[in-house]
CSV table of C-alpha atoms and ligand atoms in Angstrom, one decimal:
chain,number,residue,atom,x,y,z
A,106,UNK,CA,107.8,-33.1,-104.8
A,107,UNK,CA,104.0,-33.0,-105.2
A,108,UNK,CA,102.6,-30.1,-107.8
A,109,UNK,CA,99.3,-29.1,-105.7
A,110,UNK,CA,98.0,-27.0,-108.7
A,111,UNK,CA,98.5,-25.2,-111.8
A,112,UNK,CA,97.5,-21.8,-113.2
A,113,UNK,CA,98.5,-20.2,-116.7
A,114,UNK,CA,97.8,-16.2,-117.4
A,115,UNK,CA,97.8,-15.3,-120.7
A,116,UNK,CA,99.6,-11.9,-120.9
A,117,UNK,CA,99.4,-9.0,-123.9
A,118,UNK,CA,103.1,-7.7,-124.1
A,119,UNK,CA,103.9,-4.8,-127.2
A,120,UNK,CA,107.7,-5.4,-128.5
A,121,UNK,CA,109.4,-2.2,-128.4
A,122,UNK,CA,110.6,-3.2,-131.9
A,123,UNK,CA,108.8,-4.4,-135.2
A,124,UNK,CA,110.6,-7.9,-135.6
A,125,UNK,CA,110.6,-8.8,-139.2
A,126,UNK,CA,111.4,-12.0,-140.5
A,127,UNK,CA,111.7,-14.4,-143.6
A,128,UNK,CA,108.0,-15.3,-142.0
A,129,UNK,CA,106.2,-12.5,-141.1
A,130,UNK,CA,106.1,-9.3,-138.6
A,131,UNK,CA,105.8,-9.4,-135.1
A,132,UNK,CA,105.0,-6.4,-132.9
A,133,UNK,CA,103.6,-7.7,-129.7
A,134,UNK,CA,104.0,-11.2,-128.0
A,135,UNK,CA,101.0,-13.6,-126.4
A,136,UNK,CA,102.8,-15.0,-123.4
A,137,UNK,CA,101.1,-18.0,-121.5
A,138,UNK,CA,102.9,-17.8,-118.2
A,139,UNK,CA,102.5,-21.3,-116.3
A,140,UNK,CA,102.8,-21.0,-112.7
A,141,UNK,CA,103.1,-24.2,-110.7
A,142,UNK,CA,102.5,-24.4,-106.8
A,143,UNK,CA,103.8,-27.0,-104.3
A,144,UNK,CA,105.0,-26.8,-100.5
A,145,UNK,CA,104.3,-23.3,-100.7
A,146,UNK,CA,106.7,-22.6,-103.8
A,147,UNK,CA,106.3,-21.5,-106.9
A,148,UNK,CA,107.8,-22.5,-110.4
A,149,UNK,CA,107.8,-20.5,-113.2
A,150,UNK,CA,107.6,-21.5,-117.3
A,151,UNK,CA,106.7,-19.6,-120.4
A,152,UNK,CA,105.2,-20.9,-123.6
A,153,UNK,CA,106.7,-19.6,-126.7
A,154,UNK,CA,104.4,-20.8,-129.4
A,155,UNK,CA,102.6,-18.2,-131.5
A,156,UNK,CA,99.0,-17.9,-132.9
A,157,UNK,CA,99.7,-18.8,-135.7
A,158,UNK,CA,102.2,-21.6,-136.7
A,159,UNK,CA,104.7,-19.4,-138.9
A,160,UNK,CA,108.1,-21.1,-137.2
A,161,UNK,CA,107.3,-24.3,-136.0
A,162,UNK,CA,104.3,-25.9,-136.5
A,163,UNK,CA,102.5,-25.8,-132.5
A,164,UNK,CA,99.9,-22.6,-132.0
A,165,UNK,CA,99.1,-20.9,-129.1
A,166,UNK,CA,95.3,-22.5,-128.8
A,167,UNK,CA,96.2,-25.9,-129.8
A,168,UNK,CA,99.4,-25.9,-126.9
A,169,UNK,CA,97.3,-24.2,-124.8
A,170,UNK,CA,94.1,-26.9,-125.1
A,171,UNK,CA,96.7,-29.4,-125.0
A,172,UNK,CA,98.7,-28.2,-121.6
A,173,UNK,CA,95.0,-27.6,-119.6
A,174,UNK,CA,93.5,-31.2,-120.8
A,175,UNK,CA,96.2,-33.4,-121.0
A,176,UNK,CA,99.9,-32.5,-119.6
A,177,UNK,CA,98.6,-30.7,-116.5
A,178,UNK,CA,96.1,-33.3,-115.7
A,179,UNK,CA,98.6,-35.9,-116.1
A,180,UNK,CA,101.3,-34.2,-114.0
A,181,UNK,CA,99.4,-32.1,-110.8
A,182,UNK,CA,98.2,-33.6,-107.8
A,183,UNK,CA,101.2,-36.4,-108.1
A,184,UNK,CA,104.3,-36.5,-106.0
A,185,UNK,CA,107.4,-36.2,-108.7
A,186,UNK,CA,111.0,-37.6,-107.4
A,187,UNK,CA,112.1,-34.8,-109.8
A,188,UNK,CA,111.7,-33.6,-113.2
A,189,UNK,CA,113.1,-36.5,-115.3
A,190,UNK,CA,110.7,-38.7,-114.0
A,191,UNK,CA,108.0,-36.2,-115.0
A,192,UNK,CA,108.6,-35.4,-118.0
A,193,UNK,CA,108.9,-39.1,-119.3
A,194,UNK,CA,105.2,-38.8,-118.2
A,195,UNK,CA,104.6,-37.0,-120.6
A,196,UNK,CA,106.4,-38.7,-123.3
A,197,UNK,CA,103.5,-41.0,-124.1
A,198,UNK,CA,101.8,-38.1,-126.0
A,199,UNK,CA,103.5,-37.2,-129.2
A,200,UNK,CA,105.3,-34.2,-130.5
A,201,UNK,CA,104.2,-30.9,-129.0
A,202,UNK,CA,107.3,-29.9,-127.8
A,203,UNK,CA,106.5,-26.1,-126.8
A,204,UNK,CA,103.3,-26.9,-125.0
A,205,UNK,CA,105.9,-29.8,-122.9
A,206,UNK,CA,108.3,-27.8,-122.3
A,207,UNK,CA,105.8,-25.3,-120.6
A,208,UNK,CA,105.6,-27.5,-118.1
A,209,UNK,CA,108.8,-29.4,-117.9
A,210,UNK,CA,110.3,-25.6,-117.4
A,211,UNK,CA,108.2,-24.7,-114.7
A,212,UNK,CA,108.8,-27.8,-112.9
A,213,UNK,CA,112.7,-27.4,-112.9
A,214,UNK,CA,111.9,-23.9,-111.8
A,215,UNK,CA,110.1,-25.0,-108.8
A,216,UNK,CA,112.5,-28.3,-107.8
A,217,UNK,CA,115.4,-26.2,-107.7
A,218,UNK,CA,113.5,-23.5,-105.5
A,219,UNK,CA,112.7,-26.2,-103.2
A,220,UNK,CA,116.1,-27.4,-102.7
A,221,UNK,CA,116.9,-23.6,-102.6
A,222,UNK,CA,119.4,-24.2,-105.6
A,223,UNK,CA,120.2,-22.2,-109.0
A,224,UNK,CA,118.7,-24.3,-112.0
A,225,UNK,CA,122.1,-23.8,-113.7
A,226,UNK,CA,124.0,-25.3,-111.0
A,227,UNK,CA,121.4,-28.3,-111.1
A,228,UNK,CA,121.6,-28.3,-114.7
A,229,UNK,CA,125.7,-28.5,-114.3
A,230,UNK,CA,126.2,-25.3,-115.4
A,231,UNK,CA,129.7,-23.9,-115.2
A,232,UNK,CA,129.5,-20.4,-115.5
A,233,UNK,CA,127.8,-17.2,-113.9
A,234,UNK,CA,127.7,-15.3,-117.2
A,235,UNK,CA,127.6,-15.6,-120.6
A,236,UNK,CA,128.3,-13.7,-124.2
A,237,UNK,CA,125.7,-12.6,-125.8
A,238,UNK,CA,124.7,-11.5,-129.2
A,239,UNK,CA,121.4,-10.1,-130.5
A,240,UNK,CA,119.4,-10.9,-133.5
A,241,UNK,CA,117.8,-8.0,-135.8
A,242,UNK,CA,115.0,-8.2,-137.8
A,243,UNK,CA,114.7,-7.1,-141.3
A,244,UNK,CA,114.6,-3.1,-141.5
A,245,UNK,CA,113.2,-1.0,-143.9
A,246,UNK,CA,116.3,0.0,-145.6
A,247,UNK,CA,120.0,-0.4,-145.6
A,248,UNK,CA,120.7,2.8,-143.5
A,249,UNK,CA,118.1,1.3,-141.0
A,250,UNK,CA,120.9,-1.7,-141.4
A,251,UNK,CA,123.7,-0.2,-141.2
A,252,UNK,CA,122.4,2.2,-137.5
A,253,UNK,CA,121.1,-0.8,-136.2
A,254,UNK,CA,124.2,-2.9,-136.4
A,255,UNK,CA,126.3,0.1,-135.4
A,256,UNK,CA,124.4,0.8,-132.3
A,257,UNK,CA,124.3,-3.0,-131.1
A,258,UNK,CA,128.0,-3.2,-131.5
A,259,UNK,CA,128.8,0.1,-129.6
A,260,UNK,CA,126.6,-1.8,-126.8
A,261,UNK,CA,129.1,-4.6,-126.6
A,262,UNK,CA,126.9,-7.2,-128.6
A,263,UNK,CA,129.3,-9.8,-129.5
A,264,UNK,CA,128.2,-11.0,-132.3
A,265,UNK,CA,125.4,-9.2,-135.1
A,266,UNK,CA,122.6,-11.9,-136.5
A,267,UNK,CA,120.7,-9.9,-139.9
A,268,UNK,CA,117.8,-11.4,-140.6
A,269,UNK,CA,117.7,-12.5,-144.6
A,270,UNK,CA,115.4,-13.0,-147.4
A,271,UNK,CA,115.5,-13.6,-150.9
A,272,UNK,CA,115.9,-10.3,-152.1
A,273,UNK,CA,117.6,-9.1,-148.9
A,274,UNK,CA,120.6,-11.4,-148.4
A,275,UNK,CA,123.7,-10.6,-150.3
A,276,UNK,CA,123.8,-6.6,-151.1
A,277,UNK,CA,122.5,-6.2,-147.4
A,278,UNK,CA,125.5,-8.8,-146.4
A,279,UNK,CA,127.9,-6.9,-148.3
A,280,UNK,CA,127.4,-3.8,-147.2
A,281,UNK,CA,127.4,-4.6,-143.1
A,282,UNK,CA,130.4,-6.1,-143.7
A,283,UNK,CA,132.0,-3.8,-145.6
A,284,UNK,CA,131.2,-1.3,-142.7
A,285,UNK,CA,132.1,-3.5,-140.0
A,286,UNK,CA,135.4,-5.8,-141.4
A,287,UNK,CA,136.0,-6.9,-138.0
A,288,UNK,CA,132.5,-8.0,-136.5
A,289,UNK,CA,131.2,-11.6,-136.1
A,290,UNK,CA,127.8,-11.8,-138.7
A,291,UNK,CA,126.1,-14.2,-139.4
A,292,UNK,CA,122.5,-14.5,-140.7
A,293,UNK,CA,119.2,-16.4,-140.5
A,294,UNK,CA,117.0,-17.2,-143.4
A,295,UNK,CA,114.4,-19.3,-141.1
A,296,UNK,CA,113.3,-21.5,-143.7
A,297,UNK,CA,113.2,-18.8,-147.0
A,298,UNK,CA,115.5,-20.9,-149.4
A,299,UNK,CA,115.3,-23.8,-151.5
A,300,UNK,CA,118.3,-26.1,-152.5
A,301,UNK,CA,118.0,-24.5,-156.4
A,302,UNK,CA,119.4,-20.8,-154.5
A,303,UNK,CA,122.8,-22.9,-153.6
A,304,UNK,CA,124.6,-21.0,-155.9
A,305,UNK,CA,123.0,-17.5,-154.3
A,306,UNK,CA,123.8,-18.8,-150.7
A,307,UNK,CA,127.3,-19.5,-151.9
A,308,UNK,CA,127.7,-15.7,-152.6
A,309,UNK,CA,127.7,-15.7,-148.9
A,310,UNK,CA,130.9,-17.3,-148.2
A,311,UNK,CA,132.7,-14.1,-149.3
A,312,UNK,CA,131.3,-12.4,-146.1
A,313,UNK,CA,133.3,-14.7,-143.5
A,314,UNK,CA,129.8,-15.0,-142.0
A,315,UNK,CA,130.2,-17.1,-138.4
A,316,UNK,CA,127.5,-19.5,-140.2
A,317,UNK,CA,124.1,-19.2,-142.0
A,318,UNK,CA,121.3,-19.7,-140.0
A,319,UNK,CA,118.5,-22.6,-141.0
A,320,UNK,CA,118.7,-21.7,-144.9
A,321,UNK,CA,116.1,-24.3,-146.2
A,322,UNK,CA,112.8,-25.9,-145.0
A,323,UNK,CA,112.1,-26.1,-141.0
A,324,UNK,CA,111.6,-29.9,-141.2
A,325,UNK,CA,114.3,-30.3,-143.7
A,326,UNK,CA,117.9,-32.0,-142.5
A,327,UNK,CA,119.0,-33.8,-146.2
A,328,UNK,CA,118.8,-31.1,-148.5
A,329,UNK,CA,120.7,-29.1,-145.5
A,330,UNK,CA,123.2,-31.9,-145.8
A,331,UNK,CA,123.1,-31.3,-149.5
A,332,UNK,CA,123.5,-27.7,-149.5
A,333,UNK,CA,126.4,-27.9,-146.5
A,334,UNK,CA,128.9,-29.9,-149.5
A,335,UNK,CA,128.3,-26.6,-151.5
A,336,UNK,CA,129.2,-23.9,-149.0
A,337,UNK,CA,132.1,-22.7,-146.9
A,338,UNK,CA,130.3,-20.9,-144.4
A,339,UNK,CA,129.4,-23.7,-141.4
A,340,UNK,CA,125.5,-24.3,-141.2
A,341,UNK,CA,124.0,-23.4,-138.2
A,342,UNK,CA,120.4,-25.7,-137.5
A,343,UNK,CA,117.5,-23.7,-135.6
A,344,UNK,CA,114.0,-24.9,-136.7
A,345,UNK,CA,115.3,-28.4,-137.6
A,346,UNK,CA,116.6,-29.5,-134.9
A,347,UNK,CA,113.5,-30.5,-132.4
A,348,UNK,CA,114.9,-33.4,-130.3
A,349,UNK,CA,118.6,-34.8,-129.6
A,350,UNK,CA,117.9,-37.4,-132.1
A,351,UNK,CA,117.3,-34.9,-134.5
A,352,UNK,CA,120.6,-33.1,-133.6
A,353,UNK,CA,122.8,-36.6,-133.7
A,354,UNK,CA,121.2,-37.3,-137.3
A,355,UNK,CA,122.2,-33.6,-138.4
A,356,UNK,CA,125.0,-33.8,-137.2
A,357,UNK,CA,126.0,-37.5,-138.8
A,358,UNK,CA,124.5,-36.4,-142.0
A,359,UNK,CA,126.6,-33.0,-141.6
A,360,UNK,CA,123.5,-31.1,-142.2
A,361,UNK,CA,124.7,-28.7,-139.2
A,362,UNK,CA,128.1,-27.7,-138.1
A,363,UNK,CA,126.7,-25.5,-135.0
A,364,UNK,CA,123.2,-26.2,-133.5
A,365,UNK,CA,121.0,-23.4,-132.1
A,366,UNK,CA,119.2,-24.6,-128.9
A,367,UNK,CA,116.1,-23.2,-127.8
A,368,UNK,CA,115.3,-25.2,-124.1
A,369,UNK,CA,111.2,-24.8,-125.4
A,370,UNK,CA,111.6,-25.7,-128.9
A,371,UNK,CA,112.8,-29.0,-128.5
A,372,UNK,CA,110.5,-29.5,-125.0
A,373,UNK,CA,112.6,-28.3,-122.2
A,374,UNK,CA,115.7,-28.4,-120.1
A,375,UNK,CA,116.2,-32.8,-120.1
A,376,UNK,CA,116.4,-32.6,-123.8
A,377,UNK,CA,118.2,-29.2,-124.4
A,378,UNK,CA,121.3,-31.2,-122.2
A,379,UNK,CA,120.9,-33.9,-124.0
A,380,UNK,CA,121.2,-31.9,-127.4
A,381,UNK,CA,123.8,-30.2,-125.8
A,382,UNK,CA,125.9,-33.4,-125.3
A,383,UNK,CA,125.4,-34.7,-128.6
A,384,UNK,CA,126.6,-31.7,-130.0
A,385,UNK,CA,129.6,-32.0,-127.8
A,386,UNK,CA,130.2,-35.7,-128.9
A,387,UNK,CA,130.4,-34.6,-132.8
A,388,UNK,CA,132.7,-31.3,-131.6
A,389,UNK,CA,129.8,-29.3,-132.7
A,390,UNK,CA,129.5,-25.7,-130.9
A,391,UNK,CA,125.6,-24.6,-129.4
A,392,UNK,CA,124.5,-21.3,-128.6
A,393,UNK,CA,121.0,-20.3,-126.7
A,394,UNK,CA,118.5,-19.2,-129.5
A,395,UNK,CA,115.6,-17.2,-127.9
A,396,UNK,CA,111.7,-16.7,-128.8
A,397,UNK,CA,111.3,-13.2,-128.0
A,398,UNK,CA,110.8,-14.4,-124.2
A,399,UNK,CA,109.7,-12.2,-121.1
A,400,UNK,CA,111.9,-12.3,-118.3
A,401,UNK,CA,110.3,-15.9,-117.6
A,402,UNK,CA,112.1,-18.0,-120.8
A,403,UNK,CA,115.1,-15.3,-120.9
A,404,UNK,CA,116.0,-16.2,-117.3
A,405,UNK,CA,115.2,-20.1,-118.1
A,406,UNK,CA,117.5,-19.7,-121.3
A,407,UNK,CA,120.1,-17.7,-119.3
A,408,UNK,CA,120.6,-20.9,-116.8
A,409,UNK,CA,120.8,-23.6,-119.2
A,410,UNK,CA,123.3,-21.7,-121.3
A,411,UNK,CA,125.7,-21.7,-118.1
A,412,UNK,CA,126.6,-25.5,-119.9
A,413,UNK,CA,129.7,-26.0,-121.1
A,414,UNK,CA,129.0,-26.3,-124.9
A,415,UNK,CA,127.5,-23.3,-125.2
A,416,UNK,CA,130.2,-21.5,-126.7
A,417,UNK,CA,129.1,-18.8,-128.9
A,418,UNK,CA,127.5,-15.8,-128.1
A,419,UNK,CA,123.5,-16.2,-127.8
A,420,UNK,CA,120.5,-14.5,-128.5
A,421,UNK,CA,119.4,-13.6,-125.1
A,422,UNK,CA,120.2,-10.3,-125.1
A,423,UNK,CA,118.6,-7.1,-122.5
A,424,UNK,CA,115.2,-7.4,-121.8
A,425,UNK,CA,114.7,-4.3,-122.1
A,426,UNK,CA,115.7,-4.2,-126.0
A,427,UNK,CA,112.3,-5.5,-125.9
A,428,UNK,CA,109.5,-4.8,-123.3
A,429,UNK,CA,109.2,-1.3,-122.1
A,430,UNK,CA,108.4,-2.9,-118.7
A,431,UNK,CA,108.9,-7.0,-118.4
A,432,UNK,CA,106.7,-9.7,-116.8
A,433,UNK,CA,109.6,-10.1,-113.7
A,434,UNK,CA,111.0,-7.7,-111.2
A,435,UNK,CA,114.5,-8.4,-111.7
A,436,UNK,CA,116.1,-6.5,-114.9
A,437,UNK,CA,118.3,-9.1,-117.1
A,438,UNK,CA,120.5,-6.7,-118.5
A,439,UNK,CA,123.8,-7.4,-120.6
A,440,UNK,CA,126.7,-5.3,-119.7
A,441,UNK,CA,129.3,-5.0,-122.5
A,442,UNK,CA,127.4,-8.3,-124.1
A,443,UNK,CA,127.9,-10.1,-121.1
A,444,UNK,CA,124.6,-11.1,-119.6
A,445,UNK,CA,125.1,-12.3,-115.7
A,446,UNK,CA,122.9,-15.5,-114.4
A,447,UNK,CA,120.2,-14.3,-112.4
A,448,UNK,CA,120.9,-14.6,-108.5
A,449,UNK,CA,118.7,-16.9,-106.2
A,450,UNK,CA,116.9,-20.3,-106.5
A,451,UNK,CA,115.6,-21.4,-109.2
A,452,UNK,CA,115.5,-19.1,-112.2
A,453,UNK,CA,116.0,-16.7,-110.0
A,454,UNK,CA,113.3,-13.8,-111.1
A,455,UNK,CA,110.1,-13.6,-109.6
A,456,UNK,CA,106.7,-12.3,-111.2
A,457,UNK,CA,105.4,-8.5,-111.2
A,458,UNK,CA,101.7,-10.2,-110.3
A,459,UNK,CA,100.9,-6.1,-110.1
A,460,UNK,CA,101.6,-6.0,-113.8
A,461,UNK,CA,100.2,-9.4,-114.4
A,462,UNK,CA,97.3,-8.4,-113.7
A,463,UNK,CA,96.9,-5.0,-115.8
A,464,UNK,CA,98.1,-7.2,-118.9
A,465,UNK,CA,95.9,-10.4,-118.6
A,466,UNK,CA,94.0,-11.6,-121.2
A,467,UNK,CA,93.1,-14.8,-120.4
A,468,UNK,CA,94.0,-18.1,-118.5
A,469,UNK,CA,93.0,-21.2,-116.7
A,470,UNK,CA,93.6,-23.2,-113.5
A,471,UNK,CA,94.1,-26.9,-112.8
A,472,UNK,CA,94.0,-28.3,-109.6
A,473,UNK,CA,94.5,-31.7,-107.9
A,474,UNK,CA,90.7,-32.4,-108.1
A,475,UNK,CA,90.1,-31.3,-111.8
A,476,UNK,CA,93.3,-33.4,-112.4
A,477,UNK,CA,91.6,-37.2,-110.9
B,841,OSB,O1,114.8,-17.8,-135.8
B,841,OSB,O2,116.0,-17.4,-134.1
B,841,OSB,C1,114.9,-17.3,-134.7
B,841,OSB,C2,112.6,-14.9,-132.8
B,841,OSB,C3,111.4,-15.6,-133.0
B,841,OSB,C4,111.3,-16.7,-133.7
B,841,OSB,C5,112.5,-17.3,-134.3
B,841,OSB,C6,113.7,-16.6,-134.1
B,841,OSB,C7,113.7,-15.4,-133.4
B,841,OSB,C8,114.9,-14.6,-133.3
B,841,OSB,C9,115.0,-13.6,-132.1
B,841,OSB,O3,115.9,-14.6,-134.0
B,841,OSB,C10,115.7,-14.1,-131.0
B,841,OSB,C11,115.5,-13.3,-129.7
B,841,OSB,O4,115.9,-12.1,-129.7
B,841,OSB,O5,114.8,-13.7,-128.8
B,842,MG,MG1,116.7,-18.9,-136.0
């Protein structure tokens, strides 16, 4: 399949939450939308990077720079035999994952609309919906806590991620738990420890806590190895874990008992399977992490989660938790923390270019020509 052109729109969308983390406070969301165009299709991809490199290390500008002057001009204007092949084309520049899987995403979006297919179902997917979780950021208070957790769980979230700190882990813990005896918790430190607060993670295996969430350093997998020999509670890998390589050397370190995938953070749908089977070889459950996507990712995320491994409950949860109005026309709504696979080829949304168009900030094109 030949990609004629390319176009990302930089969109302005306001969380209906303030989303506080171990790394900072976010209340709105920069979303480069990549739209790809071929035989009169179009494919769809988000990027999930943020200005400022406070998870991983990519940045909006830099992934953005690097998507309009060398992936797109690499990949438009050539006939593809399908998105493997493309994305090894891309392989020759390093790292960068986010700003690849832009366009690796997009391009499985528009492949399967041309062979009029679901992406899950090209993907191998094996199911039409999926459990689903939902992750809260810090709150200003334990009451804030305790409502927040009570309100997801009387809307059939299946499992309750906290958001922890030092200085907001084990009272905060506690007290959920105490409330809620029966709920699956677990929580995510995104990088906040150190291996010297082993003995203060420890606290947390009184909690029966599903697992803990990427305690120490994002680039970190020994001292996670380390710290695993010292804990009951499983660790669960997020920001480590960038490639399958990196989840097969987690995994036979036993840095990581349960991986978090996120389909952009280790550059798209070819390497979240492969991470996916890895994980399966070591007996390792996954669950789909999410970036705070638009309908664009969630709906990406939502298909590649239809795998097999994935076994606990994710983070993609409604999107309209999140956006008083989304990017797409469909709704992705959970239903007693089931959320169904959106219906159609491809990801099976389409864009609200009405909207689009009120919430642009910025963007680019790329077309055949340019691309020579
Ligand atoms: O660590 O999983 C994370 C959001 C942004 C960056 C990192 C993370 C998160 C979340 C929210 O936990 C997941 C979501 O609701 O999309
Ligand atoms: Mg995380």
């Amino acid at each position: 399949m030949k990609i004629e052109s390319a176009e990302v729109v930089i969109v302005r969308l306001p969380l209906r939450f303030r989303f506080e983390t171990s790394f900072g406070v976010q209340t709105e969301r920069i979303v480069p939308l990549l739209i790809l165009r071929g035989e009169g299709l179009e494919g769809y991809a988000e990027g999930v990077m943020t200005a400022l490199p406070g998870y991983r290390e990519e940045t909006l500008a830099g992934a953005l720079d690097l998507v309009e002057k060398g992936l797109l001009p690499e990949v438009v204007g050539r006939d593809w035999p399908g998105p493997e092949a493309m994305a090894l084309s891309l392989e020759r520049f390093r790292g960068n994952p986010m700003a690849k899987a832009m366009v690796e995403m997009a391009f499985w979006d528009l492949w399967a609309r041309s062979l009029e297919r679901p992406l899950a179902e090209l993907l191998g997917g094996v199911r039409d919906r999926l459990p689903v979780g939902v992750s809260l950021g810090i709150q200003p208070d334990l009451e804030a806590t305790l409502d927040a957790v009570a309100r997801h769980l009387e809307a059939g979230y299946r499992r309750i991620k906290l958001k922890i700190k030092p200085g907001w882990d084990v009272q905060v813990v506690a007290a959920v738990r105490e409330r809620f005896p029966e709920a699956h918790l677990t929580v995510d430190a995104n990088s906040a420890y150190r291996l010297a607060d082993a003995r203060r993670l420890a606290r947390l295996d009184a909690y029966d806590l599903d697992y803990i969430e990427q305690p120490l350093a994002y680039d970190d997998l020994v001292d996670h190895a380390r710290l695993a020999t010292r804990l009951a509670t499983p660790i669960c890998l997020d920001e480590s874990v960038v490639s399958a390589r990196s989840a097969r050397q987690a995994l036979e370190l036993g840095a990581a008992g349960v991986i978090n995938i996120k389909v952009a953070r280790v550059g798209g749908h070819g390497e979240a399977r492969r991470v996916h089977d890895v994980a399966r070889s070591f007996g390792a459950p996954v669950w789909m992490g999410g970036m705070l996507e638009s309908g664009v990712g969630r709906a990406h995320n939502i298909h590649a989660a239809t795998l097999p491994g994935y076994t606990l409950p994710g983070d993609t949860s409604s999107a309209s938790r999140y956006w008083e109005r989304d990017v797409v026309l469909e709704p992705l709504e959970a239903k007693s923390g089931w959320m169904p696979l959106p219906k159609g080829p491809g990801i099976g949304v389409s864009l609200d270019y009405d909207y689009l168009s009120r919430i642009r900030t910025g963007g680019f094109e790329v077309r055949a020509l340019d691309a020579v």
